[in-house]
CSV table of C-alpha atoms and ligand atoms in Angstrom, one decimal:
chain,number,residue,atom,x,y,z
T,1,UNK,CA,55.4,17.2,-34.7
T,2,UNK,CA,56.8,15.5,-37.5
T,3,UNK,CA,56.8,15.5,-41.3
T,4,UNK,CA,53.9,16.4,-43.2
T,5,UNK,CA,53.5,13.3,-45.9
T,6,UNK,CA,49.8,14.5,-47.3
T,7,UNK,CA,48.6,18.0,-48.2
T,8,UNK,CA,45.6,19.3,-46.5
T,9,UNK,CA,43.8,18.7,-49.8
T,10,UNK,CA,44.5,15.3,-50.4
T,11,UNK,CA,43.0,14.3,-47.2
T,12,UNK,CA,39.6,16.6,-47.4
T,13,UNK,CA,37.6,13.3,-48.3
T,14,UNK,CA,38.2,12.2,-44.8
T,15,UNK,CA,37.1,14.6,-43.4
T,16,UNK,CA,34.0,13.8,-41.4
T,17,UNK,CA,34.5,10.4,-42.3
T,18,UNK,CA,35.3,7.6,-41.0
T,19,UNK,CA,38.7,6.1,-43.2
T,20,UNK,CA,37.9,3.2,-45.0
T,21,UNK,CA,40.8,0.4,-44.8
T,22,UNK,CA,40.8,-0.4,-48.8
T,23,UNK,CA,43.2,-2.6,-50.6
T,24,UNK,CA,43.3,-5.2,-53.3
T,25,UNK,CA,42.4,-9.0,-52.4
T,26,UNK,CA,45.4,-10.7,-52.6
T,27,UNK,CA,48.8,-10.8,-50.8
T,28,UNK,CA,48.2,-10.0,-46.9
T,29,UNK,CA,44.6,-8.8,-47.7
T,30,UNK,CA,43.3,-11.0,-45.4
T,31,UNK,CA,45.1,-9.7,-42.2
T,32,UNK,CA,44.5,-6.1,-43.7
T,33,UNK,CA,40.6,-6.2,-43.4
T,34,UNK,CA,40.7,-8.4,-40.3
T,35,UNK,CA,42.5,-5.9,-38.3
T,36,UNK,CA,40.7,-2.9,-39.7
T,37,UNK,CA,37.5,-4.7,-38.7
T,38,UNK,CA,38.8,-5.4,-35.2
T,39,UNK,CA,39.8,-1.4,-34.8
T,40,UNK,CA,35.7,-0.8,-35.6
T,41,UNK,CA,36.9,0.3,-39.6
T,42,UNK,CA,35.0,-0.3,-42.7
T,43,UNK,CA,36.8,-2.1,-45.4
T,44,UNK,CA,36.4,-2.2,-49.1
T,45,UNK,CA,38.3,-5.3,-51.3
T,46,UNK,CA,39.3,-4.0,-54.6
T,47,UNK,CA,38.9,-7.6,-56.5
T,48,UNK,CA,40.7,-7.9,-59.9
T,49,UNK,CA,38.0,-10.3,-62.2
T,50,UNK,CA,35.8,-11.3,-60.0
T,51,UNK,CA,36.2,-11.6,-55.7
T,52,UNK,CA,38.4,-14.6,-54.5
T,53,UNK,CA,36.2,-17.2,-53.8
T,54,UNK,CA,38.3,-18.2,-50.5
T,55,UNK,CA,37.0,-15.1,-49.2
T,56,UNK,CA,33.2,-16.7,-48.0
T,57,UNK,CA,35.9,-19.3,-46.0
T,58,UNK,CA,36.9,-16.3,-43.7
T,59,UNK,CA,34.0,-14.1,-42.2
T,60,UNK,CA,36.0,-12.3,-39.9
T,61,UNK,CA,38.4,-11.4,-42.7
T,62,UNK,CA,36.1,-10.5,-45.5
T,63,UNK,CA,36.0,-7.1,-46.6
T,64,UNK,CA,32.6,-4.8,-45.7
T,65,UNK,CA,32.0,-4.6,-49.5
T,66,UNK,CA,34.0,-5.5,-53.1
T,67,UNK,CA,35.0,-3.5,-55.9
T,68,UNK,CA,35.3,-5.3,-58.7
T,69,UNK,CA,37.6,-4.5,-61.7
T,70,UNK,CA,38.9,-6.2,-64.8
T,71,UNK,CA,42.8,-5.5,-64.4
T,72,UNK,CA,44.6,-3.6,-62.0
T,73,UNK,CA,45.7,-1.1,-64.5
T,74,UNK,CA,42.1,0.2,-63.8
T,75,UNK,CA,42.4,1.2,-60.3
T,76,UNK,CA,43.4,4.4,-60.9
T,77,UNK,CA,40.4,5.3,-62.5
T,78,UNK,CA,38.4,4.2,-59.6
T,79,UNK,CA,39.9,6.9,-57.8
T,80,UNK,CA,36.9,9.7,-57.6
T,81,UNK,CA,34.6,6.7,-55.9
T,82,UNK,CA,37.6,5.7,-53.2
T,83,UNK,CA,38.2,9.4,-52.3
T,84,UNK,CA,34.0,9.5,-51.5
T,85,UNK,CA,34.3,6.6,-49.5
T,86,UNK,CA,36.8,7.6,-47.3
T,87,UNK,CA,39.4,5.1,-48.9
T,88,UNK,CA,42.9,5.2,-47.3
T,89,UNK,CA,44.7,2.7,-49.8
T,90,UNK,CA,47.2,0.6,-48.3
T,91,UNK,CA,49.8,-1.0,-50.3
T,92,UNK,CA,51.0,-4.3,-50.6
T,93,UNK,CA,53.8,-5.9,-52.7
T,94,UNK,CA,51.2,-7.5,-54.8
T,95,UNK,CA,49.3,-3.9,-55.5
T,96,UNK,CA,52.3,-2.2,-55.9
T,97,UNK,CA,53.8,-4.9,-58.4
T,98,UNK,CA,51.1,-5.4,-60.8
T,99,UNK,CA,50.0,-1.9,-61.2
T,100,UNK,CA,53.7,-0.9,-61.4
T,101,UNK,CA,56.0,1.3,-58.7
T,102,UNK,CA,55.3,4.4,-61.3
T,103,UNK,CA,51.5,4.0,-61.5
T,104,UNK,CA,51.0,3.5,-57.5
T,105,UNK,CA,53.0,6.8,-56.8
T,106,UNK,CA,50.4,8.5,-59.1
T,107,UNK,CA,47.5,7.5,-57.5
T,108,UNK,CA,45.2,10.2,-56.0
T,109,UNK,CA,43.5,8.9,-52.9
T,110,UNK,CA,45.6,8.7,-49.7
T,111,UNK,CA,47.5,5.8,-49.6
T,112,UNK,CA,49.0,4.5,-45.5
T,113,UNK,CA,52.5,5.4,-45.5
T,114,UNK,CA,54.7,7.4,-48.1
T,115,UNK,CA,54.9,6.9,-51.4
T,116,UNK,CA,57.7,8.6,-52.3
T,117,UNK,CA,60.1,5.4,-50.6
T,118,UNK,CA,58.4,3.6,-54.1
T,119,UNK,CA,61.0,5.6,-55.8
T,120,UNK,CA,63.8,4.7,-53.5
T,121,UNK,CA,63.0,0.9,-53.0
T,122,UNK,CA,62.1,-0.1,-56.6
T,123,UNK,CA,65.2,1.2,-58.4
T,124,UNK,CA,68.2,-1.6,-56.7
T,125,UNK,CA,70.8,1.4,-57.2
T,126,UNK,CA,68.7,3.9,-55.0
T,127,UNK,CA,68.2,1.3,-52.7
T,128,UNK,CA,71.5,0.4,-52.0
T,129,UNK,CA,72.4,4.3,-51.9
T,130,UNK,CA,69.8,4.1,-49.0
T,131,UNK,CA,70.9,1.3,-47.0
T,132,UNK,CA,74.6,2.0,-47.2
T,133,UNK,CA,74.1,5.3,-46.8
T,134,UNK,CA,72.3,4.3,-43.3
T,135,UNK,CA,75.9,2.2,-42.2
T,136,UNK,CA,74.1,-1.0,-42.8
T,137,UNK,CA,76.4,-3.7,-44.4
T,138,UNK,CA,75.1,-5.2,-47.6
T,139,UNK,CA,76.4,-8.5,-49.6
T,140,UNK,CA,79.2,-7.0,-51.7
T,141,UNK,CA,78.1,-5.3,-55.4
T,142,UNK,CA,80.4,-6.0,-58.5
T,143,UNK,CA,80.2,-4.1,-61.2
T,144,UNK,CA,82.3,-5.7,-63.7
T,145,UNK,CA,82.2,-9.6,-64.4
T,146,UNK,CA,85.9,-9.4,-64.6
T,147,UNK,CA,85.9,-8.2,-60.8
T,148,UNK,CA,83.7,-11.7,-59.2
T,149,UNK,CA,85.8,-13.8,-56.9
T,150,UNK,CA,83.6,-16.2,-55.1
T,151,UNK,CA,80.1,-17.5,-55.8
T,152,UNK,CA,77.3,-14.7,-57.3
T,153,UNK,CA,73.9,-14.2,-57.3
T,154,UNK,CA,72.7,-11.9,-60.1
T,155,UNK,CA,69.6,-10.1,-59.7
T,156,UNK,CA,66.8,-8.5,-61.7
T,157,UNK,CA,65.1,-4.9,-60.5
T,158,UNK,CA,61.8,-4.9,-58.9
T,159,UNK,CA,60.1,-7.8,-56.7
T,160,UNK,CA,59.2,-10.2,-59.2
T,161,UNK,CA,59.8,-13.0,-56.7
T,162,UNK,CA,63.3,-13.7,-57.4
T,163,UNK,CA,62.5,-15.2,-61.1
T,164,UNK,CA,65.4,-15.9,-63.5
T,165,UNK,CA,67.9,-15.0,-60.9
T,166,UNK,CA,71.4,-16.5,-61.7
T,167,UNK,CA,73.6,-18.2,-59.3
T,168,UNK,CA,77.2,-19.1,-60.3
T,169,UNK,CA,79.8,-20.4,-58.4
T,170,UNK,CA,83.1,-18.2,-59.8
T,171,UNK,CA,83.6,-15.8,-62.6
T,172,UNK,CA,83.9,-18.5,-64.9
T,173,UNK,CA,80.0,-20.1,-64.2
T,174,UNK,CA,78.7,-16.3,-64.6
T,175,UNK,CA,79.9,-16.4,-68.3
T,176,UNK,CA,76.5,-18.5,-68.9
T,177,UNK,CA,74.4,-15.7,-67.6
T,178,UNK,CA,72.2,-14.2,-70.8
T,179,UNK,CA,70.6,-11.1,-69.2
T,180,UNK,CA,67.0,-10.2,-70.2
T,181,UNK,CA,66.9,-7.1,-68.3
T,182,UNK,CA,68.4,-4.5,-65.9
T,183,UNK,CA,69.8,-6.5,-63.1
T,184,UNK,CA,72.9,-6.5,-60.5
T,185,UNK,CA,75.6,-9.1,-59.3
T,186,UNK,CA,76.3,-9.3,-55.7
T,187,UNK,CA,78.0,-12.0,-53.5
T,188,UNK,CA,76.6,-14.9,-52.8
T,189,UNK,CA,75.8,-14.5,-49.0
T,190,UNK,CA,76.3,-18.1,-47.0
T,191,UNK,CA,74.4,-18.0,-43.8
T,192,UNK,CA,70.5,-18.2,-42.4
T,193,UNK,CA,68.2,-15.7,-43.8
T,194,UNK,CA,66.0,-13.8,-41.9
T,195,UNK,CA,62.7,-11.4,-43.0
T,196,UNK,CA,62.1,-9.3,-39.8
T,197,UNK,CA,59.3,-7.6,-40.0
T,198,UNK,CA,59.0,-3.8,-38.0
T,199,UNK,CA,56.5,-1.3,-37.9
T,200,UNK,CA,58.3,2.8,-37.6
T,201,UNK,CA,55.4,5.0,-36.4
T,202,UNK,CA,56.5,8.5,-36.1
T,203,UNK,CA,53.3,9.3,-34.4
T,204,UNK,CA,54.1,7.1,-30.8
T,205,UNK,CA,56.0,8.9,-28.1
T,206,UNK,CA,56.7,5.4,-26.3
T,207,UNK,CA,58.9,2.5,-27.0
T,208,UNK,CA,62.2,2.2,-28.8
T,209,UNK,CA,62.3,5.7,-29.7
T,210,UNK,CA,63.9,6.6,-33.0
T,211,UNK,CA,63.3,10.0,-35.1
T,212,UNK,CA,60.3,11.7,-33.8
T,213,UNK,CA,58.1,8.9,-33.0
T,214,UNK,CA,59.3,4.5,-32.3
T,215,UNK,CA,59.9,1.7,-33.7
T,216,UNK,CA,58.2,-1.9,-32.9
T,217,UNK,CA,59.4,-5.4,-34.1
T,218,UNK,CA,56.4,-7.3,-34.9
T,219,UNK,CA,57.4,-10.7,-36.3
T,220,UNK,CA,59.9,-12.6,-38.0
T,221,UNK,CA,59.9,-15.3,-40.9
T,222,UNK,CA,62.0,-17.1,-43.8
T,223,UNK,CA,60.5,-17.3,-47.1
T,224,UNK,CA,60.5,-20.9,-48.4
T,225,UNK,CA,61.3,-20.6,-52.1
T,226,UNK,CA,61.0,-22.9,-54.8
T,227,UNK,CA,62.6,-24.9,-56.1
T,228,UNK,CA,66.0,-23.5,-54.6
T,229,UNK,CA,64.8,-25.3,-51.7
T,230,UNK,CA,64.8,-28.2,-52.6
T,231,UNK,CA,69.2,-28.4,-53.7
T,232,UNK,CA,69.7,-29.9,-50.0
T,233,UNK,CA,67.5,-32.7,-50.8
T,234,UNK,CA,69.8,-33.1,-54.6
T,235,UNK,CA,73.3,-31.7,-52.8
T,236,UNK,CA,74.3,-28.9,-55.0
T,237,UNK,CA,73.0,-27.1,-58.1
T,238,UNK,CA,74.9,-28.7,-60.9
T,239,UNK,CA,72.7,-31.6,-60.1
T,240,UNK,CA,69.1,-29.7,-60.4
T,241,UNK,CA,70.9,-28.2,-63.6
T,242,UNK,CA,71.6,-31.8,-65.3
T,243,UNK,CA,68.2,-32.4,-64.0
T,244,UNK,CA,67.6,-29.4,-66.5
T,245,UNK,CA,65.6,-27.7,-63.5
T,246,UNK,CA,67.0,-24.0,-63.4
T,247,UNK,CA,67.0,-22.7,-59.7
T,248,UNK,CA,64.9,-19.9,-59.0
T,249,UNK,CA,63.8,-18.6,-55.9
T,250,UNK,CA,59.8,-18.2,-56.5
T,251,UNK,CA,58.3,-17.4,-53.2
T,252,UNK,CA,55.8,-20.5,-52.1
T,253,UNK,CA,55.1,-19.7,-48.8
T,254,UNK,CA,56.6,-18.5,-45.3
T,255,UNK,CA,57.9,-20.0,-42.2
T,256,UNK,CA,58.4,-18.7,-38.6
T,257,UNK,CA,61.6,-18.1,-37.1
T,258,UNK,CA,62.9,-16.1,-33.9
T,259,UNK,CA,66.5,-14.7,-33.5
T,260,UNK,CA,69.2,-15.5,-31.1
T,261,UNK,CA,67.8,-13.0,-28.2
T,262,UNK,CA,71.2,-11.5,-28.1
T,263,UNK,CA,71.2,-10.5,-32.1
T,264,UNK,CA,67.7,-8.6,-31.6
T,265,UNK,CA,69.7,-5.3,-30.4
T,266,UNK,CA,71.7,-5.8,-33.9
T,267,UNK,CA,68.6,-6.5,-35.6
T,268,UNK,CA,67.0,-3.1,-34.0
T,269,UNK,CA,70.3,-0.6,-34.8
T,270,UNK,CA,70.1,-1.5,-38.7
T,271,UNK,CA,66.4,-1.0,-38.4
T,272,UNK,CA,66.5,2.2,-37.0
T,273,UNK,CA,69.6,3.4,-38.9
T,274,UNK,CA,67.3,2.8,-42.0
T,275,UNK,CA,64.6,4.8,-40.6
T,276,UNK,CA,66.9,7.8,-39.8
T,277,UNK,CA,68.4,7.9,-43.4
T,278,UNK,CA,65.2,7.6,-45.0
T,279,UNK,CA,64.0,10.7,-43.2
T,280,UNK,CA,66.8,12.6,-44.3
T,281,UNK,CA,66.0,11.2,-47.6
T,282,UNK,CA,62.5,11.8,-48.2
T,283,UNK,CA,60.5,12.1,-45.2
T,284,UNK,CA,61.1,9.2,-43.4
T,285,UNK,CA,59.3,5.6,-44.3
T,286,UNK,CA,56.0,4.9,-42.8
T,287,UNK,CA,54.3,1.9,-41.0
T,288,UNK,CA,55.5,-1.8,-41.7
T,289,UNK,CA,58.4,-2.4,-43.4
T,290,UNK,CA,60.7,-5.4,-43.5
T,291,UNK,CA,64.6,-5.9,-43.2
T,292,UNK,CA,65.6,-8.8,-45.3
T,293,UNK,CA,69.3,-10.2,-44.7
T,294,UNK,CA,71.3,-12.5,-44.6
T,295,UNK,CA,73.2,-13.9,-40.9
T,296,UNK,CA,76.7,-15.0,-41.5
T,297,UNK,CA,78.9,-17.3,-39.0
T,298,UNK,CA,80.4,-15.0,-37.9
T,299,UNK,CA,77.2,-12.9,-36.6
T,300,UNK,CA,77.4,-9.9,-39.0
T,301,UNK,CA,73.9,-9.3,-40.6
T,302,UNK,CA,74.5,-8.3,-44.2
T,303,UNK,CA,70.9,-6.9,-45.8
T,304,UNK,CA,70.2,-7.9,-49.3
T,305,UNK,CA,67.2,-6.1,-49.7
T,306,UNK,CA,64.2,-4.2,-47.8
T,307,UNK,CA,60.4,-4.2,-48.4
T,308,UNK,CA,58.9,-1.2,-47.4
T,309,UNK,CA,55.1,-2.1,-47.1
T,310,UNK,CA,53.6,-4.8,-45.4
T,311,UNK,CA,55.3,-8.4,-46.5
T,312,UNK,CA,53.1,-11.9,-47.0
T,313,UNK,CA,55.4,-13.1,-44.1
T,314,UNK,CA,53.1,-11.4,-41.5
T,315,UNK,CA,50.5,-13.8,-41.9
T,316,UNK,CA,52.0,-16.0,-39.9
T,317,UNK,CA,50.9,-13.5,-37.2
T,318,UNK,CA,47.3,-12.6,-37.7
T,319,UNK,CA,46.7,-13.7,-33.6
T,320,UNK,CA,49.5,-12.6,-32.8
T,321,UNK,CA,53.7,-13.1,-32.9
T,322,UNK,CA,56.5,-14.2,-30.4
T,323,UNK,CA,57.4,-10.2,-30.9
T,324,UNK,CA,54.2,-8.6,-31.3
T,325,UNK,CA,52.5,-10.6,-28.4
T,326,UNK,CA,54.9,-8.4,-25.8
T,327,UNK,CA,54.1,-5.3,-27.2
T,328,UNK,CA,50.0,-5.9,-27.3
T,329,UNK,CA,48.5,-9.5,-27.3
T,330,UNK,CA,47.1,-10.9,-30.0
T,331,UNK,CA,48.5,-7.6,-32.2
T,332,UNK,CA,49.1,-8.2,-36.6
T,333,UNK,CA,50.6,-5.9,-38.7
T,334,UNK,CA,47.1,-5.8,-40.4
T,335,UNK,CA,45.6,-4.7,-37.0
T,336,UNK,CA,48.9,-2.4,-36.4
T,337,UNK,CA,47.9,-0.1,-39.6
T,338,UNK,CA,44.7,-0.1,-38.4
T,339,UNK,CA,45.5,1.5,-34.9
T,340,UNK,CA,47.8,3.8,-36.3
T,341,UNK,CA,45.0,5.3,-38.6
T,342,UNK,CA,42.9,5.5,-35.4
T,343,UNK,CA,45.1,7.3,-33.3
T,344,UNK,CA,47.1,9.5,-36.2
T,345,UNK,CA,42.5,10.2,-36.9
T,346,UNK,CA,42.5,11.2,-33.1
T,347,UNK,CA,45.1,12.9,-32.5
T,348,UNK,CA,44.6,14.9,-36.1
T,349,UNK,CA,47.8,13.8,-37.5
T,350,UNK,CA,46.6,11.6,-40.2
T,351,UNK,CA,48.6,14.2,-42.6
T,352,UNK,CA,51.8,12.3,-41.0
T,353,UNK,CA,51.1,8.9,-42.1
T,354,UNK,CA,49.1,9.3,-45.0
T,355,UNK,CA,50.4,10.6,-48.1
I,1,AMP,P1,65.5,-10.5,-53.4
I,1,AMP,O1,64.7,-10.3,-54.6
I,1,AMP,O2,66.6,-9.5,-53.2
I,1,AMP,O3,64.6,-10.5,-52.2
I,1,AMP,O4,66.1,-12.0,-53.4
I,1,AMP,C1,65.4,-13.1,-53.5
I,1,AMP,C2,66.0,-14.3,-52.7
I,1,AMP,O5,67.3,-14.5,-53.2
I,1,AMP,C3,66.1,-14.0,-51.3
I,1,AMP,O6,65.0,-14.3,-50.6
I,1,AMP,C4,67.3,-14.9,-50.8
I,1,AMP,O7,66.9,-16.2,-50.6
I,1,AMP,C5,68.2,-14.9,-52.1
I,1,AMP,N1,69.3,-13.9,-52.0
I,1,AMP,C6,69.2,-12.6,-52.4
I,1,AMP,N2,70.3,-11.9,-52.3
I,1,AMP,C7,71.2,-12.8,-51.8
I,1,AMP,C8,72.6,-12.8,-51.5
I,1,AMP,N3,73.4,-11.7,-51.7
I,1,AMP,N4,73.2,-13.9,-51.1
I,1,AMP,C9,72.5,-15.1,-50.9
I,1,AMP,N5,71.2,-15.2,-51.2
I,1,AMP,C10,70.5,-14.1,-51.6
């Protein structure tokens, strides 16, 4: 058996019931519900305003039933109702970035996964604490100005979509930088990004076995961002800066990717290793996360940040990835959470995945 995440109270609506897949329509929503529905679960949209419109576009992906608030600041108080219907929440960086890492902790209905990695993955110092912690090699963290010797990137907290991050070439460039909140410098990574997206269920006694239950690599993608996607097309950043265009990296949309075969054993050890740690940590992470770095030339894969809920990059995968198709066919992350609330329901362990 592993670690208990949710207390038998917290989980005494669901008993009797069937869980209700419930999460706000935005983000990977879409995947969510169609998944849930293809595992035979009902689904409730929590709709901010008024229900997306798009939604009537996708009947196989449209939620059972919507409820409607005016902000998501209200969600909270919606809680009573969820925990009557069944609702297991499941969070997505959308959710847990407009109602705020604090808020979404607080919640009281049972949310997929466990919340306490909110604490460890919001705050960049705890992070990085985490990762390094787990032997996985990160870009390079100055502390002092004075200390930069190559090119930077600096960084706000929290996943606001990399706006107003700062790029400078030396020590010299980064005296420009007018911070308007916490933030971080690192190194400036050169190499080809990669967002590989896993699934850690601690409930499966098959597969790549790590901690008490396995680990699955689902998909893969690479965020195109704007408009720092477009300096190949202008050759270097001084010229989008005379444009008087400040780069940002704003996430537009996603594209696939796959990895050299031979890295995937690489990509695996730093997944695990951050698995491992987080149980020492606090319990261990649950369900999909996603390992964010950076490969250099030299074939070291140094991790900038992780995401430790389903990312909007797995909706490139909704019938299926070049990963997830070998482990089931057809198989999303959205259909993955779905399963694993089904078998954790049948094998009574839902007290390990839910928190
Ligand atoms: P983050 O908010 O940490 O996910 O960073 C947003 C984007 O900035 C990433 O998707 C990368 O394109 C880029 N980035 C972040 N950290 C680095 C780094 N150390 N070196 C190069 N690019 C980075």
């Amino acid at each position: 058996m592993g670690v208990r995440l949710a207390s038998a109270a917290r989980l005494v609506p669901l008993e009797g019931r069937t869980p209700t897949v419930t999460t706000v329509c935005s983000h990977s929503s879409l995947q969510i519900f169609h998944g849930a529905r293809l595992e035979g679960l009902p689904t409730i949209g929590i709709a901010i305003g008024k229900p997306p419109r798009f939604y009537d576009a996708f009947p196989r992906a449209r939620p059972d039933r919507f409820l409607t608030v005016e902000r998501h600041s209200n969600v909270p108080a919606l809680a009573e109702h969820l925990r009557e219907a069944g609702a297991v929440i499941i969070p997505h960086g959308s959710f847990v970035e407009y109602l705020g890492a604090e808020e979404f902790a607080k919640i009281d209905v049972p949310v997929f996964g466990n919340r306490n990695v909110l604490a460890w993955e919001s705050d960049r110092r705890k992070e990085r604490e985490w990762l390094e912690g787990a032997g996985v090699e990160m870009p390079k963290r100055f502390e002092d100005a004075n200390e930069v010797d190559g090119p930077v990137i600096v960084k706000y907290y929290g996943a606001k979509g990399g706006k107003g991050f700062f790029l400078a070439k030396n020590r010299e460039a980064l005296a420009d930088f007018r911070p308007t909140g916490p933030y971080v410098i690192q190194e400036y990574v050169l190499g080809t990004r990669y967002y590989i997206h896993f699934f850690y269920s601690p409930i499966s006694d098959r597969g790549y076995r790590v901690g008490h239950g396995s680990l699955e690599l689902l998909g893969m993608d690479r965020r195109d961002e704007a408009n720092i996607d477009e300096l190949y097309k202008l050759g270097a950043q001084e010229e989008l800066l005379k444009a008087g265009i400040r780069p940002t990296f704003v996430v537009t949309g996603n594209v696939p990717v796959v990895l050299r075969e031979s890295l995937l054993d690489n990509a695996f050890d730093v997944a695990a290793r951050i698995v491992e740690r987080s149980i020492d940590l606090f319990g261990g992470m649950v369900g999909p996360f996603c390992v964010e770095g950076i490969m250099t030339e030299d074939l070291r894969f140094k991790v900038f940040e992780i995401s430790t809920r389903i990312v909007a990059g797995t909706n490139l995968y909704i019938s299926g990835s070049p990963y997830s198709d070998l482990v089931e066919p057809g198989l999303s992350t959205g259909r993955r959470i779905a399963q694993e609330i089904v078998r954790a329901r049948a094998a009574g362990r839902l007290n390990e995945i839910l928190s």
